[in-house]
Amino acid sequence: MATHPIRANNSSKSSTRRSPPALTSTAALSEAGAAAQLPNVIHLGIDVHLRQHVVCRKIDAATVQPAQRMKPEQFVAWAVKQKALEHRVVCCYEAGPFGYTLQRQLTAAGITCYVVRPQDWDKLGKQVKTDSRDARELAEALARYEAGNKHAMAVVRVPEVAQEQRRMITRQREAFVREVRRLGAMGRSHGMTQGHEVSGRWWRKAGWKALSGKLPAALKDILDPLRQLLVQLDELIAARTAQIEAQASAATQRPKGLGALTERGIDNEVLDWHRFNNRRQVSSYTGLCPSEHSSGGSRRQGSINKHGNPRLRHMLVEAVWRFIRLQPGWKRLLKMVEKLKVGLKASKKKLAVALARELAVDLWRLNTGRCTLADLGLIAAQEAT
């Protein structure tokens, strides 16, 4: 009968055996379990309205939760409570008429909040748009953006309070100017319907004195209220103009053709020239880049895409026409001067738009210290004494 050898008791091996793990306290285990259950991040997509906010919450990689509706003051308190549930809270809402007040409130509470460019979230073309759907799409886009997909949404730069107030002043002046044009055209239209020529700035003191004696009483009664409004608007425009020009840089530091009013308007729209890392970003912000439809081996470029700040675009184009007259040595202009001489009116406008894009790049270089006026072939508005 086979016998099994008796194993010797190896004391050296027994001494090298691993000791049992130390016992962990119940409190430590519960703390570790609670930490493991905490989500890493909560994403909040907010559809902002005046009387209520519609919010969708997405926790980590889970699906988006159903939308919740709450009043603005309730939402801020609720969003702060979310910080106790996780390590980080991130939210976003679309830029619009409600400004940046909500973003500043949430940022002050320690919550990361993005203001994003509005877009059509109905990517499948279902022709269904609701606040809940928008909030859900915002939450999902935010999660993709935080995961590294920077094309998921376009983040809008939030200005500082002082920057926003300066920009509001220049934009208000522009609104006043548009209103003057509208009311002035209204008065001219009233005159035409009654067979009278009401031309130019008819509401000014000299113009009204010469016109009022020729008008019948009924037409004069119609035009007089418009005249009073226009006179008051002229005064407001003059006051805002003086306020804006007082903030402009010295005439020795800005190029000739870029007046104090235009310079301040451009700066107030850009906010911070150092936000751009290269000339491509500057050109893209102006919306003066050509559109493109290319596929396969074909490439076709069209008119400008207008995908940027429209106010900045208009001011740049206006400034270029002055540069063509007042800055003959501008290096950008020298490359196109022959085309401007022989070109038709339509082609000259296209060249002016191209120069406006180059002007934006040159202003970026000037305001970031990359070059001087002399480097660009520009003359200062006023020579240094």
Tab-separated table of C-alpha atoms in Angstrom:
chain	number	residue	atom	x	y	z
A	1	MET	CA	0.000	0.000	0.000
A	2	ALA	CA	1.383	3.365	-1.008
A	3	THR	CA	2.261	5.658	1.779
A	4	HIS	CA	2.421	9.470	1.682
A	5	PRO	CA	5.550	11.084	3.039
A	6	ILE	CA	5.119	13.156	6.088
A	7	ARG	CA	5.828	16.817	5.348
A	8	ALA	CA	8.337	18.427	7.581
A	9	ASN	CA	7.331	21.482	9.533
A	10	ASN	CA	9.327	24.293	7.879
A	11	SER	CA	9.643	27.006	10.462
A	12	SER	CA	11.445	29.327	8.030
A	13	LYS	CA	8.501	29.312	5.623
A	14	SER	CA	5.971	29.824	8.350
A	15	SER	CA	7.878	32.831	9.554
A	16	THR	CA	7.651	34.464	6.094
A	17	ARG	CA	3.915	34.014	5.790
A	18	ARG	CA	1.933	37.267	5.373
A	19	SER	CA	0.281	38.510	8.494
A	20	PRO	CA	-3.460	39.118	8.302
A	21	PRO	CA	-4.460	42.659	7.293
A	22	ALA	CA	-5.109	45.140	10.011
A	23	LEU	CA	-8.722	45.614	10.850
A	24	THR	CA	-10.260	48.837	9.505
A	25	SER	CA	-12.605	50.782	11.695
A	26	THR	CA	-16.269	51.012	10.766
A	27	ALA	CA	-16.043	54.800	10.555
A	28	ALA	CA	-13.166	54.616	8.067
A	29	LEU	CA	-15.047	52.119	5.921
A	30	SER	CA	-18.163	54.251	5.883
A	31	GLU	CA	-16.085	57.313	4.931
A	32	ALA	CA	-14.408	55.424	2.108
A	33	GLY	CA	-17.749	54.132	0.886
A	34	ALA	CA	-19.266	57.581	0.959
A	35	ALA	CA	-16.298	58.980	-0.990
A	36	ALA	CA	-16.662	56.221	-3.580
A	37	GLN	CA	-20.342	57.038	-3.998
A	38	LEU	CA	-19.761	60.766	-4.503
A	39	PRO	CA	-19.940	61.793	-8.182
A	40	ASN	CA	-16.975	63.562	-9.709
A	41	VAL	CA	-18.954	66.310	-11.410
A	42	ILE	CA	-22.511	67.493	-11.886
A	43	HIS	CA	-23.387	69.205	-15.166
A	44	LEU	CA	-26.330	71.617	-15.223
A	45	GLY	CA	-27.912	72.821	-18.444
A	46	ILE	CA	-30.008	75.934	-17.825
A	47	ASP	CA	-32.636	77.426	-20.121
A	48	VAL	CA	-32.934	80.931	-18.667
A	49	HIS	CA	-36.153	82.945	-18.629
A	50	LEU	CA	-37.278	86.014	-16.753
A	51	ARG	CA	-39.677	84.314	-14.326
A	52	GLN	CA	-38.330	80.763	-14.282
A	53	HIS	CA	-35.316	78.649	-15.145
A	54	VAL	CA	-35.572	75.185	-16.661
A	55	VAL	CA	-32.681	72.992	-15.483
A	56	CYS	CA	-31.469	69.532	-16.475
A	57	ARG	CA	-28.893	67.729	-14.342
A	58	LYS	CA	-26.363	65.168	-15.527
A	59	ILE	CA	-24.275	63.360	-12.919
A	60	ASP	CA	-20.990	61.974	-14.207
A	61	ALA	CA	-21.601	59.693	-17.212
A	62	ALA	CA	-25.227	58.965	-16.334
A	63	THR	CA	-28.090	59.999	-18.565
A	64	VAL	CA	-29.583	63.446	-18.194
A	65	GLN	CA	-32.262	63.643	-15.536
A	66	PRO	CA	-35.722	65.074	-16.271
A	67	ALA	CA	-36.013	68.851	-16.384
A	68	GLN	CA	-36.904	70.866	-13.295
A	69	ARG	CA	-38.560	74.281	-13.250
A	70	MET	CA	-37.866	76.817	-10.554
A	71	LYS	CA	-37.807	80.539	-9.945
A	72	PRO	CA	-34.493	82.351	-10.458
A	73	GLU	CA	-33.866	82.944	-6.747
A	74	GLN	CA	-34.738	79.324	-5.958
A	75	PHE	CA	-32.359	78.056	-8.631
A	76	VAL	CA	-29.297	79.825	-7.225
A	77	ALA	CA	-29.936	78.365	-3.766
A	78	TRP	CA	-30.561	74.929	-5.284
A	79	ALA	CA	-27.361	75.080	-7.347
A	80	VAL	CA	-25.323	75.909	-4.235
A	81	LYS	CA	-26.774	72.838	-2.487
A	82	GLN	CA	-25.457	70.648	-5.321
A	83	LYS	CA	-21.918	71.395	-4.146
A	84	ALA	CA	-22.534	69.305	-1.039
A	85	LEU	CA	-23.355	66.266	-3.204
A	86	GLU	CA	-20.184	66.072	-5.283
A	87	HIS	CA	-16.701	67.373	-5.928
A	88	ARG	CA	-17.504	69.919	-8.660
A	89	VAL	CA	-20.551	71.641	-10.181
A	90	VAL	CA	-20.424	73.006	-13.735
A	91	CYS	CA	-23.296	74.717	-15.525
A	92	CYS	CA	-23.991	76.683	-18.688
A	93	TYR	CA	-26.681	78.783	-20.320
A	94	GLU	CA	-27.062	80.593	-23.625
A	95	ALA	CA	-26.099	84.224	-24.104
A	96	GLY	CA	-29.076	86.472	-24.608
A	97	PRO	CA	-31.134	89.325	-23.187
A	98	PHE	CA	-30.478	88.297	-19.566
A	99	GLY	CA	-26.801	89.195	-19.698
A	100	TYR	CA	-24.221	87.836	-17.284
A	101	THR	CA	-25.910	88.390	-13.921
A	102	LEU	CA	-26.598	84.694	-13.364
A	103	GLN	CA	-23.050	83.767	-14.341
A	104	ARG	CA	-21.613	86.217	-11.826
A	105	GLN	CA	-23.924	84.991	-9.067
A	106	LEU	CA	-22.920	81.364	-9.618
A	107	THR	CA	-19.231	82.185	-9.942
A	108	ALA	CA	-19.345	84.081	-6.651
A	109	ALA	CA	-20.831	80.941	-5.077
A	110	GLY	CA	-17.906	78.832	-6.302
A	111	ILE	CA	-19.715	77.221	-9.247
A	112	THR	CA	-18.148	77.149	-12.701
A	113	CYS	CA	-20.608	78.696	-15.144
A	114	TYR	CA	-20.180	79.127	-18.905
A	115	VAL	CA	-22.154	81.466	-21.116
A	116	VAL	CA	-22.374	79.851	-24.545
A	117	ARG	CA	-23.315	81.001	-28.009
A	118	PRO	CA	-26.983	80.334	-28.861
A	119	GLN	CA	-27.593	77.705	-31.491
A	120	ASP	CA	-30.300	75.476	-32.913
A	121	TRP	CA	-30.257	72.383	-30.736
A	122	ASP	CA	-32.663	70.511	-33.039
A	123	LYS	CA	-29.856	68.806	-34.961
A	124	LEU	CA	-32.136	66.090	-36.371
A	125	GLY	CA	-34.666	68.577	-37.714
A	126	LYS	CA	-37.636	67.238	-35.758
A	127	GLN	CA	-39.203	70.714	-35.649
A	128	VAL	CA	-39.770	70.380	-31.909
A	129	LYS	CA	-38.379	73.022	-29.596
A	130	THR	CA	-39.143	73.175	-25.883
A	131	ASP	CA	-37.374	74.581	-22.849
A	132	SER	CA	-36.811	71.069	-21.512
A	133	ARG	CA	-35.168	69.901	-24.726
A	134	ASP	CA	-32.909	72.929	-24.814
A	135	ALA	CA	-31.841	72.390	-21.198
A	136	ARG	CA	-31.140	68.720	-21.877
A	137	GLU	CA	-29.056	69.486	-24.958
A	138	LEU	CA	-27.125	72.121	-22.999
A	139	ALA	CA	-26.321	69.618	-20.258
A	140	GLU	CA	-25.130	67.002	-22.750
A	141	ALA	CA	-23.047	69.523	-24.698
A	142	LEU	CA	-21.520	70.744	-21.452
A	143	ALA	CA	-20.492	67.225	-20.485
A	144	ARG	CA	-18.805	66.731	-23.866
A	145	TYR	CA	-17.069	70.099	-23.564
A	146	GLU	CA	-15.752	69.260	-20.099
A	147	ALA	CA	-14.562	65.886	-21.388
A	148	GLY	CA	-12.303	67.644	-23.895
A	149	ASN	CA	-14.493	68.203	-26.948
A	150	LYS	CA	-14.068	71.972	-27.328
A	151	HIS	CA	-16.265	71.946	-30.441
A	152	ALA	CA	-19.307	70.838	-28.467
A	153	MET	CA	-20.211	74.463	-27.746
A	154	ALA	CA	-18.773	77.937	-28.191
A	155	VAL	CA	-18.055	79.726	-24.926
A	156	VAL	CA	-18.715	83.469	-24.844
A	157	ARG	CA	-16.233	85.716	-23.069
A	158	VAL	CA	-17.811	87.241	-19.968
A	159	PRO	CA	-16.749	90.894	-19.587
A	160	GLU	CA	-15.863	92.487	-16.315
A	161	VAL	CA	-18.507	94.773	-14.832
A	162	ALA	CA	-16.561	97.922	-15.735
A	163	GLN	CA	-15.969	96.668	-19.280
A	164	GLU	CA	-19.640	95.874	-19.739
A	165	GLN	CA	-20.676	99.328	-18.527
A	166	ARG	CA	-18.310	101.034	-20.990
A	167	ARG	CA	-19.644	98.875	-23.804
A	168	MET	CA	-23.225	99.690	-22.861
A	169	ILE	CA	-22.475	103.399	-23.278
A	170	THR	CA	-21.140	103.000	-26.825
A	171	ARG	CA	-23.993	100.719	-27.788
A	172	GLN	CA	-26.549	103.117	-26.364
A	173	ARG	CA	-25.096	105.919	-28.453
A	174	GLU	CA	-25.435	103.728	-31.546
A	175	ALA	CA	-29.069	103.076	-30.631
A	176	PHE	CA	-29.693	106.817	-30.328
A	177	VAL	CA	-28.158	107.386	-33.768
A	178	ARG	CA	-30.389	104.713	-35.305
A	179	GLU	CA	-33.412	106.289	-33.679
A	180	VAL	CA	-32.511	109.692	-35.113
A	181	ARG	CA	-32.342	108.187	-38.579
A	182	ARG	CA	-35.682	106.458	-38.126
A	183	LEU	CA	-37.533	109.518	-36.819
A	184	GLY	CA	-35.893	111.793	-39.394
A	185	ALA	CA	-37.011	109.486	-42.196
A	186	MET	CA	-40.496	109.391	-40.691
A	187	GLY	CA	-40.717	113.182	-40.865
A	188	ARG	CA	-39.532	113.221	-44.481
A	189	SER	CA	-42.113	110.573	-45.324
A	190	HIS	CA	-44.920	112.632	-43.765
A	191	GLY	CA	-43.845	115.605	-45.854
A	192	MET	CA	-43.822	113.582	-49.089
A	193	THR	CA	-47.355	112.308	-48.524
A	194	GLN	CA	-48.559	115.922	-48.343
A	195	GLY	CA	-46.552	117.107	-51.338
A	196	HIS	CA	-43.850	118.956	-49.396
A	197	GLU	CA	-40.109	118.399	-49.540
A	198	VAL	CA	-38.697	117.767	-46.070
A	199	SER	CA	-35.033	116.999	-46.584
A	200	GLY	CA	-31.827	116.695	-44.617
A	201	ARG	CA	-31.781	117.301	-40.887
A	202	TRP	CA	-34.985	119.228	-40.998
A	203	TRP	CA	-35.424	119.297	-37.211
A	204	ARG	CA	-32.312	121.384	-36.568
A	205	LYS	CA	-32.860	125.029	-35.604
A	206	ALA	CA	-31.988	126.569	-38.971
A	207	GLY	CA	-33.745	123.886	-40.996
A	208	TRP	CA	-36.943	124.055	-38.974
A	209	LYS	CA	-37.036	127.843	-39.145
A	210	ALA	CA	-36.856	127.755	-42.938
A	211	LEU	CA	-39.301	124.858	-43.257
A	212	SER	CA	-42.025	125.684	-40.766
A	213	GLY	CA	-43.139	128.808	-42.640
A	214	LYS	CA	-43.895	126.755	-45.772
A	215	LEU	CA	-45.877	123.962	-44.115
A	216	PRO	CA	-49.614	123.849	-43.554
A	217	ALA	CA	-50.778	123.824	-39.949
A	218	ALA	CA	-51.880	120.156	-40.074
A	219	LEU	CA	-48.469	118.909	-41.296
A	220	LYS	CA	-46.649	121.176	-38.889
A	221	ASP	CA	-48.682	119.694	-36.047
A	222	ILE	CA	-47.522	116.204	-37.113
A	223	LEU	CA	-43.845	117.106	-37.458
A	224	ASP	CA	-43.447	119.195	-34.302
A	225	PRO	CA	-43.551	116.233	-31.825
A	226	LEU	CA	-40.983	114.416	-33.962
A	227	ARG	CA	-38.804	117.515	-33.982
A	228	GLN	CA	-38.857	117.715	-30.184
A	229	LEU	CA	-37.805	114.084	-29.883
A	230	LEU	CA	-35.021	114.526	-32.434
A	231	VAL	CA	-33.656	117.613	-30.713
A	232	GLN	CA	-33.529	115.744	-27.419
A	233	LEU	CA	-31.807	112.765	-29.060
A	234	ASP	CA	-29.195	115.057	-30.585
A	235	GLU	CA	-28.393	116.352	-27.121
A	236	LEU	CA	-28.095	112.831	-25.715
A	237	ILE	CA	-25.826	111.771	-28.579
A	238	ALA	CA	-23.571	114.771	-28.016
A	239	ALA	CA	-23.311	113.978	-24.301
A	240	ARG	CA	-22.501	110.304	-24.927
A	241	THR	CA	-19.983	111.210	-27.620
A	242	ALA	CA	-18.102	113.493	-25.256
A	243	GLN	CA	-18.148	110.808	-22.562
A	244	ILE	CA	-16.748	108.159	-24.915
A	245	GLU	CA	-14.082	110.365	-26.480
A	246	ALA	CA	-12.819	111.332	-23.028
A	247	GLN	CA	-11.799	107.683	-22.503
A	248	ALA	CA	-9.836	107.413	-25.771
A	249	SER	CA	-6.075	107.038	-25.901
A	250	ALA	CA	-3.809	109.931	-26.817
A	251	ALA	CA	-3.835	111.057	-30.443
A	252	THR	CA	-0.104	110.312	-30.663
A	253	GLN	CA	-0.773	106.623	-29.968
A	254	ARG	CA	-3.530	105.908	-32.467
A	255	PRO	CA	-3.342	105.995	-36.290
A	256	LYS	CA	-4.725	108.857	-38.318
A	257	GLY	CA	-8.181	107.977	-39.591
A	258	LEU	CA	-9.105	106.117	-36.417
A	259	GLY	CA	-10.914	108.785	-34.424
A	260	ALA	CA	-11.382	108.772	-30.687
A	261	LEU	CA	-14.999	107.638	-31.034
A	262	THR	CA	-14.205	104.742	-33.357
A	263	GLU	CA	-11.167	103.666	-31.371
A	264	ARG	CA	-13.173	103.470	-28.150
A	265	GLY	CA	-16.018	101.668	-29.894
A	266	ILE	CA	-13.667	99.004	-31.271
A	267	ASP	CA	-11.901	98.545	-27.938
A	268	ASN	CA	-15.194	98.257	-26.053
A	269	GLU	CA	-16.360	95.503	-28.402
A	270	VAL	CA	-13.092	93.554	-28.266
A	271	LEU	CA	-12.787	94.047	-24.469
A	272	ASP	CA	-9.275	92.604	-24.278
A	273	TRP	CA	-6.879	92.314	-27.218
A	274	HIS	CA	-4.737	89.835	-25.290
A	275	ARG	CA	-7.529	87.265	-25.505
A	276	PHE	CA	-6.333	86.372	-29.040
A	277	ASN	CA	-3.314	84.126	-29.509
A	278	ASN	CA	-2.812	84.626	-33.240
A	279	ARG	CA	-4.103	86.544	-36.237
A	280	ARG	CA	-6.474	83.759	-37.254
A	281	GLN	CA	-8.438	84.191	-34.040
A	282	VAL	CA	-8.652	87.950	-34.595
A	283	SER	CA	-9.939	87.531	-38.138
A	284	SER	CA	-12.453	84.921	-37.061
A	285	TYR	CA	-13.873	87.199	-34.367
A	286	THR	CA	-14.558	89.965	-36.895
A	287	GLY	CA	-16.622	87.734	-39.187
A	288	LEU	CA	-14.671	89.074	-42.173
A	289	CYS	CA	-13.255	85.710	-43.254
A	290	PRO	CA	-14.450	84.215	-46.566
A	291	SER	CA	-17.023	81.457	-46.486
A	292	GLU	CA	-15.966	78.160	-47.990
A	293	HIS	CA	-17.568	75.119	-49.564
A	294	SER	CA	-14.873	72.595	-50.406
A	295	SER	CA	-15.116	68.884	-50.976
A	296	GLY	CA	-12.852	66.346	-52.558
A	297	GLY	CA	-10.448	68.056	-54.924
A	298	SER	CA	-12.487	71.228	-55.342
A	299	ARG	CA	-12.251	74.364	-53.238
A	300	ARG	CA	-14.707	77.226	-53.482
A	301	GLN	CA	-14.626	80.374	-51.355
A	302	GLY	CA	-17.496	82.819	-51.220
A	303	SER	CA	-18.488	86.034	-49.508
A	304	ILE	CA	-17.570	86.777	-45.900
A	305	ASN	CA	-19.201	84.499	-43.361
A	306	LYS	CA	-20.335	87.353	-41.047
A	307	HIS	CA	-19.757	84.906	-38.203
A	308	GLY	CA	-18.604	87.343	-35.579
A	309	ASN	CA	-19.256	90.682	-33.925
A	310	PRO	CA	-21.344	92.811	-36.366
A	311	ARG	CA	-20.684	96.108	-34.591
A	312	LEU	CA	-16.945	95.575	-34.767
A	313	ARG	CA	-17.213	94.600	-38.423
A	314	HIS	CA	-19.060	97.790	-39.356
A	315	MET	CA	-16.624	100.046	-37.511
A	316	LEU	CA	-13.624	98.387	-39.158
A	317	VAL	CA	-15.047	98.808	-42.655
A	318	GLU	CA	-15.848	102.469	-41.996
A	319	ALA	CA	-12.324	103.045	-40.685
A	320	VAL	CA	-10.775	101.429	-43.768
A	321	TRP	CA	-12.365	103.963	-46.116
A	322	ARG	CA	-10.738	106.712	-44.070
A	323	PHE	CA	-7.415	104.863	-44.074
A	324	ILE	CA	-7.498	104.701	-47.878
A	325	ARG	CA	-7.522	108.505	-47.960
A	326	LEU	CA	-5.390	109.339	-44.932
A	327	GLN	CA	-2.845	106.487	-44.719
A	328	PRO	CA	-1.152	106.216	-48.144
A	329	GLY	CA	1.877	104.479	-46.626
A	330	TRP	CA	-0.053	101.725	-44.850
A	331	LYS	CA	1.694	98.493	-45.809
A	332	ARG	CA	-1.573	96.580	-46.145
A	333	LEU	CA	-2.902	99.230	-48.485
A	334	LEU	CA	0.209	99.297	-50.669
A	335	LYS	CA	-0.437	95.687	-51.685
A	336	MET	CA	-3.863	96.603	-53.084
A	337	VAL	CA	-3.465	100.206	-54.165
A	338	GLU	CA	-3.242	99.359	-57.877
A	339	LYS	CA	-6.396	97.254	-57.717
A	340	LEU	CA	-8.223	100.074	-55.973
A	341	LYS	CA	-7.257	102.514	-58.736
A	342	VAL	CA	-8.511	100.428	-61.647
A	343	GLY	CA	-11.211	98.359	-59.997
A	344	LEU	CA	-14.944	98.816	-60.333
A	345	LYS	CA	-17.087	100.030	-57.458
A	346	ALA	CA	-18.104	96.495	-56.458
A	347	SER	CA	-14.522	95.231	-56.476
A	348	LYS	CA	-13.398	98.234	-54.416
A	349	LYS	CA	-15.914	97.286	-51.746
A	350	LYS	CA	-14.532	93.753	-51.652
A	351	LEU	CA	-11.018	95.107	-51.284
A	352	ALA	CA	-12.182	97.388	-48.476
A	353	VAL	CA	-13.632	94.397	-46.643
A	354	ALA	CA	-10.357	92.498	-47.066
A	355	LEU	CA	-8.467	95.508	-45.728
A	356	ALA	CA	-10.846	95.687	-42.762
A	357	ARG	CA	-9.788	92.182	-41.788
A	358	GLU	CA	-6.130	93.198	-42.067
A	359	LEU	CA	-6.824	96.347	-40.039
A	360	ALA	CA	-8.203	94.244	-37.194
A	361	VAL	CA	-4.997	92.200	-37.170
A	362	ASP	CA	-2.858	95.354	-37.178
A	363	LEU	CA	-4.838	96.839	-34.290
A	364	TRP	CA	-4.298	93.605	-32.372
A	365	ARG	CA	-0.568	93.886	-32.963
A	366	LEU	CA	-0.536	97.520	-31.868
A	367	ASN	CA	-2.562	96.949	-28.711
A	368	THR	CA	-0.513	93.943	-27.635
A	369	GLY	CA	2.856	95.637	-28.191
A	370	ARG	CA	3.916	93.422	-31.087
A	371	CYS	CA	4.710	96.403	-33.314
A	372	THR	CA	4.501	100.180	-33.592
A	373	LEU	CA	2.714	102.557	-35.951
A	374	ALA	CA	5.936	103.050	-37.905
A	375	ASP	CA	6.357	99.292	-38.368
A	376	LEU	CA	2.983	99.178	-40.114
A	377	GLY	CA	3.582	102.278	-42.186
A	378	LEU	CA	0.918	104.248	-40.321
A	379	ILE	CA	0.866	107.928	-39.433
A	380	ALA	CA	-0.196	108.967	-35.936
A	381	ALA	CA	-3.308	111.082	-35.570
A	382	GLN	CA	-1.121	113.731	-33.986
A	383	GLU	CA	2.625	113.984	-34.013
A	384	ALA	CA	4.376	113.866	-30.668
A	385	THR	CA	5.785	117.185	-29.542
